[in-house]
Amino acid sequence: MADPRGSRAATYEAAPNIALVKYWGMRDPALGLPMNSSLSVTLDRLKTRTSVRFDPALPEDRFVLNGIEPSGGPLDAVVRFLDRVRALSGRTERADVVSSNNFQTASGLASSASGFAALAGAATTAAGLRLSPRALSSLARLGSGSASRSVFGGFVEWRAGRKPDGSDCYAVPLFGPRHWPALVDVVALVAGAPEKQVRSAEAMQSTVRTSPEYAGRQASLPARLRAIRDAIRRREGPRLFDLIMEECDDFRTVCETTVPTLDYLTPVSRRILDAVRALNEEAGTTLAGYTHDAGAHVHIFTLERSASRVRRRLEDVVGVSRVLTLHAGEGGRLVAGGGRAA
Ligand code: PMV
């Protein structure tokens, strides 16, 4: 039967992003409002594709990720997110959610960012809502902060805002995916990267409460974010690479000085950071800059002309299982659904 409120099924695809300025700490956990603005690159090639179907015959929500039905935390997070979409749309049916990643989940390749951006796009469309990209990004934030940025392609800033109600907190696309084609993200995947022990949302609040370095980091971030935005705008490779390493080192310092300490790297990750430092030293200029999130894999930004040199160097690091070459990619997109008929 045709549904007057629009389609009941939709499929949406979104890509992970890597933060060059990290989001780490919330000023309002209930609304998912961050302490600081952050800036990321949405990546090409890696994708999460999610289909959502609201069905009155379903007794409860069902979630399949990469062919497996997770229970506990991941399922609860999806159900909570669907509850928000039901509240917004007035729908009451349970949903069937089928999601797949074409990359490894939960180990620093930011599957929560692409995952919640894809879920937000698919669930709202299936529920008959037509949200603007900005509104979609604000909703995705409630699943995972970094998901707010994956709604957009290219270089994206998530503005922290100041208002208690969060109305000035949203992501904006700064430069499109084709702004800087020579910029390459060489990702060094670490063999046996451990699964995250503590969810980022909890870990970051523990940093806010306990790290003696956190206040200093917050004070330095606005100027660093402006400098990084400017280096991207002017396409200044070495300047950008220096700045993102400084930011990554600062992020790692607040994690390591958290009580109890947060250590996302393995000895292999640390060897990768050393290899990048050594490469720059030998070259006498900053050829490449590393960054990592709350995981063991490392993203190394460089320019196309140095990419094969950087790749070779990383492939020589013992314990690196694979090296991917990525670029800035497109934002989220609707793959199916959104028509009027159910
Ligand atoms: O989106 P969350 O809640 O998983 O937190 C992401 C935190 C970092 O990946 C470390 C930084 C960022 O801005 O993506």
mmCIF file with all atom_site columns, C-alpha atoms and ligand atoms in Angstrom, residues 19 22-24 112 144-146 149 200 204 251 293-294, ligand 1:
data_model
loop_
_atom_site.group_PDB
_atom_site.id
_atom_site.type_symbol
_atom_site.label_atom_id
_atom_site.label_alt_id
_atom_site.label_comp_id
_atom_site.label_asym_id
_atom_site.label_entity_id
_atom_site.label_seq_id
_atom_site.pdbx_PDB_ins_code
_atom_site.Cartn_x
_atom_site.Cartn_y
_atom_site.Cartn_z
_atom_site.occupancy
_atom_site.B_iso_or_equiv
_atom_site.pdbx_formal_charge
_atom_site.auth_seq_id
_atom_site.auth_comp_id
_atom_site.auth_asym_id
_atom_site.auth_atom_id
_atom_site.pdbx_PDB_model_num
ATOM   1  C CA . ALA A 1 19  ? 40.339 14.572 11.484 1.00 0.00 ? 19  ALA A CA 1
ATOM   2  C CA . LYS A 1 22  ? 40.542 16.473 16.489 1.00 0.00 ? 22  LYS A CA 1
ATOM   3  C CA . TYR A 1 23  ? 37.233 16.576 18.293 1.00 0.00 ? 23  TYR A CA 1
ATOM   4  C CA . TRP A 1 24  ? 37.995 15.385 21.819 1.00 0.00 ? 24  TRP A CA 1
ATOM   5  C CA . SER A 1 112 ? 31.415 5.165  13.478 1.00 0.00 ? 112 SER A CA 1
ATOM   6  C CA . SER A 1 144 ? 28.836 9.825  16.786 1.00 0.00 ? 144 SER A CA 1
ATOM   7  C CA . GLY A 1 145 ? 30.347 13.302 16.814 1.00 0.00 ? 145 GLY A CA 1
ATOM   8  C CA . SER A 1 146 ? 32.617 12.754 13.846 1.00 0.00 ? 146 SER A CA 1
ATOM   9  C CA . ARG A 1 149 ? 31.427 15.734 9.187  1.00 0.00 ? 149 ARG A CA 1
ATOM   10 C CA . SER A 1 200 ? 35.457 7.495  22.391 1.00 0.00 ? 200 SER A CA 1
ATOM   11 C CA . MET A 1 204 ? 37.166 11.915 25.828 1.00 0.00 ? 204 MET A CA 1
ATOM   12 C CA . PHE A 1 251 ? 45.932 15.002 20.904 1.00 0.00 ? 251 PHE A CA 1
ATOM   13 C CA . ASP A 1 293 ? 42.570 8.997  15.665 1.00 0.00 ? 293 ASP A CA 1
ATOM   14 C CA . ALA A 1 294 ? 41.632 6.818  18.616 1.00 0.00 ? 294 ALA A CA 1
HETATM 15 O O1 . PMV B 2 .   ? 33.002 10.504 16.699 1.00 0.00 ? 1   PMV B O1 1
HETATM 16 P P1 . PMV B 2 .   ? 33.542 9.880  17.899 1.00 0.00 ? 1   PMV B P1 1
HETATM 17 O O2 . PMV B 2 .   ? 32.661 10.035 19.068 1.00 0.00 ? 1   PMV B O2 1
HETATM 18 O O3 . PMV B 2 .   ? 33.926 8.429  17.661 1.00 0.00 ? 1   PMV B O3 1
HETATM 19 O O4 . PMV B 2 .   ? 34.929 10.626 18.293 1.00 0.00 ? 1   PMV B O4 1
HETATM 20 C C1 . PMV B 2 .   ? 35.935 10.835 17.344 1.00 0.00 ? 1   PMV B C1 1
HETATM 21 C C2 . PMV B 2 .   ? 37.195 11.240 17.979 1.00 0.00 ? 1   PMV B C2 1
HETATM 22 C C3 . PMV B 2 .   ? 38.408 11.297 17.050 1.00 0.00 ? 1   PMV B C3 1
HETATM 23 O O5 . PMV B 2 .   ? 38.270 10.392 15.983 1.00 0.00 ? 1   PMV B O5 1
HETATM 24 C C4 . PMV B 2 .   ? 39.630 10.883 17.851 1.00 0.00 ? 1   PMV B C4 1
HETATM 25 C C5 . PMV B 2 .   ? 38.653 12.710 16.525 1.00 0.00 ? 1   PMV B C5 1
HETATM 26 C C6 . PMV B 2 .   ? 37.767 13.191 15.424 1.00 0.00 ? 1   PMV B C6 1
HETATM 27 O O6 . PMV B 2 .   ? 37.531 14.399 15.385 1.00 0.00 ? 1   PMV B O6 1
HETATM 28 O O7 . PMV B 2 .   ? 37.361 12.399 14.564 1.00 0.00 ? 1   PMV B O7 1
#
